[in-house]
CSV table of C-alpha atoms in Angstrom, one decimal:
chain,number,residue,atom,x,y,z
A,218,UNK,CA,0.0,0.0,0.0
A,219,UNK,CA,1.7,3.1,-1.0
A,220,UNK,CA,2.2,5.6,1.6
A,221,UNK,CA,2.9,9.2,0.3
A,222,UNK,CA,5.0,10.6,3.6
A,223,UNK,CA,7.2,7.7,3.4
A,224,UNK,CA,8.1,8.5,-0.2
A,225,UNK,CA,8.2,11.9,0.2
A,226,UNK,CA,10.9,10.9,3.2
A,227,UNK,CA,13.0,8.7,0.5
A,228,UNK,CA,12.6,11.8,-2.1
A,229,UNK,CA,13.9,14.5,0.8
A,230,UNK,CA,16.4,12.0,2.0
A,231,UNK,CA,17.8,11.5,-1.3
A,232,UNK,CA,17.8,15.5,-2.4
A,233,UNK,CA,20.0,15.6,1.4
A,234,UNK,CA,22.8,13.2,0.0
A,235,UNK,CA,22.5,14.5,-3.8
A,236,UNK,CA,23.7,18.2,-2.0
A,237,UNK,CA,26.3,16.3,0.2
A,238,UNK,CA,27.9,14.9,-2.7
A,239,UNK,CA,26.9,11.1,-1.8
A,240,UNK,CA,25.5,10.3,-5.1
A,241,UNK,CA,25.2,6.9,-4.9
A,242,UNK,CA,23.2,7.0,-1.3
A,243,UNK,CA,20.8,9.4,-3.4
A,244,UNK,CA,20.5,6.8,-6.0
A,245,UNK,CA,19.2,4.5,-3.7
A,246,UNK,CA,16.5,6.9,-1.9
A,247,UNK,CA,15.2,7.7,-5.5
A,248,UNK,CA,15.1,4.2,-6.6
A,249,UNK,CA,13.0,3.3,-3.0
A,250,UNK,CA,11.0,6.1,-3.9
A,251,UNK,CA,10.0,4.8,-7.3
A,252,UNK,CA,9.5,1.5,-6.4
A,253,UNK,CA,6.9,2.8,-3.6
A,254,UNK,CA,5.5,4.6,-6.0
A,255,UNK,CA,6.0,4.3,-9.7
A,256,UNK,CA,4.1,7.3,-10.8
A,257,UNK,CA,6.3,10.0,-9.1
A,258,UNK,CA,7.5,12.6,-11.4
A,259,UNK,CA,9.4,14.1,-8.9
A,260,UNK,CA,11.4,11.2,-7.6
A,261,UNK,CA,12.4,10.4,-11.5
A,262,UNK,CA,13.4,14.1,-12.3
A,263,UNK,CA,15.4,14.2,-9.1
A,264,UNK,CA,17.6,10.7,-10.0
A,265,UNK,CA,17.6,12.1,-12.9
A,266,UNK,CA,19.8,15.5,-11.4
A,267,UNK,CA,21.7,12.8,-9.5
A,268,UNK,CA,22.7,10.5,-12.5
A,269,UNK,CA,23.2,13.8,-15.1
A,270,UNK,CA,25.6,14.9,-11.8
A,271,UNK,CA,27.4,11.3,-12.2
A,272,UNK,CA,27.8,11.7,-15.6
A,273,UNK,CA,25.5,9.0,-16.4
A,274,UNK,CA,23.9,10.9,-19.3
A,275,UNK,CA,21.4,8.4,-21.3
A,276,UNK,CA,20.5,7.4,-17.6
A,277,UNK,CA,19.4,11.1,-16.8
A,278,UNK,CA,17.6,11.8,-20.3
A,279,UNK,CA,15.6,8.2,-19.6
A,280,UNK,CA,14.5,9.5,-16.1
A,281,UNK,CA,13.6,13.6,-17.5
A,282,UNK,CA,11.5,11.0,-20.2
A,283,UNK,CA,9.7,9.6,-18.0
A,284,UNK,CA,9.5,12.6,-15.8
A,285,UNK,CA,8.0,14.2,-18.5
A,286,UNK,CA,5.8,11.6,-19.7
A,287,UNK,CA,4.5,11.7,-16.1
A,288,UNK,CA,3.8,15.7,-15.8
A,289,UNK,CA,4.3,16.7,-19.1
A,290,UNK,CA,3.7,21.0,-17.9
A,291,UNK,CA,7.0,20.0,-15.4
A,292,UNK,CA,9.3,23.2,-17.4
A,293,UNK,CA,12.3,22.2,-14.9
A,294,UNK,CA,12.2,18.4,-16.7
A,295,UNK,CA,12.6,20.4,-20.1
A,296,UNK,CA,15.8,22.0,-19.0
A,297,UNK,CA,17.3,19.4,-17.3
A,298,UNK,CA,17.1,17.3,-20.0
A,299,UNK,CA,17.9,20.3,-22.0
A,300,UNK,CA,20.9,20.7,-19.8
A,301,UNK,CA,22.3,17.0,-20.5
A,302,UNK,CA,21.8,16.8,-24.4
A,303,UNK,CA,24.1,19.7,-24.0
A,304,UNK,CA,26.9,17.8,-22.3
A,305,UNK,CA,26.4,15.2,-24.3
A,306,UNK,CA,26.8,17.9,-27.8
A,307,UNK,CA,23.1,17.7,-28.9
A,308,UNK,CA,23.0,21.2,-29.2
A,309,UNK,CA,20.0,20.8,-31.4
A,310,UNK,CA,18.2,18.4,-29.1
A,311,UNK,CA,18.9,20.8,-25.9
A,312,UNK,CA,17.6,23.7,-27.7
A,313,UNK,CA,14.5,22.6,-28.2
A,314,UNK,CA,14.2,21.4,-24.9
A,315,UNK,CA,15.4,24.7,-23.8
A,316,UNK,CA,12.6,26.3,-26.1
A,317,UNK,CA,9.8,24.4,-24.0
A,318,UNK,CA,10.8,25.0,-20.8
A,319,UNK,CA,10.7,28.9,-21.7
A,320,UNK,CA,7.6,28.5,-22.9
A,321,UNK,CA,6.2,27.0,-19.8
A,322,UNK,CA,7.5,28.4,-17.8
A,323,UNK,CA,5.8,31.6,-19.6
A,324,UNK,CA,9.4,33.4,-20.7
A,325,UNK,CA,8.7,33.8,-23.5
């Protein structure tokens, strides 16, 4: 039975070791978090800041996917996965990305 709180304590939990630098212990909260709840766009677009920070860049553009396919209006999922094509040098692909997020995030 899914029980929000308790995701919402892997999601924090994981955001607390993404910003101390212990990438891997994030990992593991977000991946708890998903399996408690499948359906969590935030939990996806946060492993996905944690795997684009380890470098792991088709991992991070599958998580802003699905983070998108989830919440679709999410602009931050745009420009994350905006930000990644661009390390990866998919300037094309990050600009369109870049282009949505402006738009909803009403910048334009």
């Amino acid at each position: 039975e899914l029980n929000p709180k308790l995701v919402d304590t892997y999601i924090h939990r994981g955001w607390y070791w993404h910003e101390e630098g212990k990438l891997d212990e994030a990992i593991d909260d977000f991946d708890e978090a998903i399996r408690l709840d499948p359906l969590n766009p935030v939990a996806y677009n946060n492993r996905g800041l944690t795997w684009h920070e380890k470098r792991e860049y088709d991992k991070a553009i599958g998580d802003f996917d699905k983070t998108i396919r989830l919440a679709p209006d999410t602009a931050t999922a745009y420009r994350n996965r905006g930000l990644v094509w661009k390390d990866k040098g998919d300037f094309g692909k990050a600009q369109l990305d870049f282009a949505t997020y402006h738009e909803l995030a009403g910048e334009m």
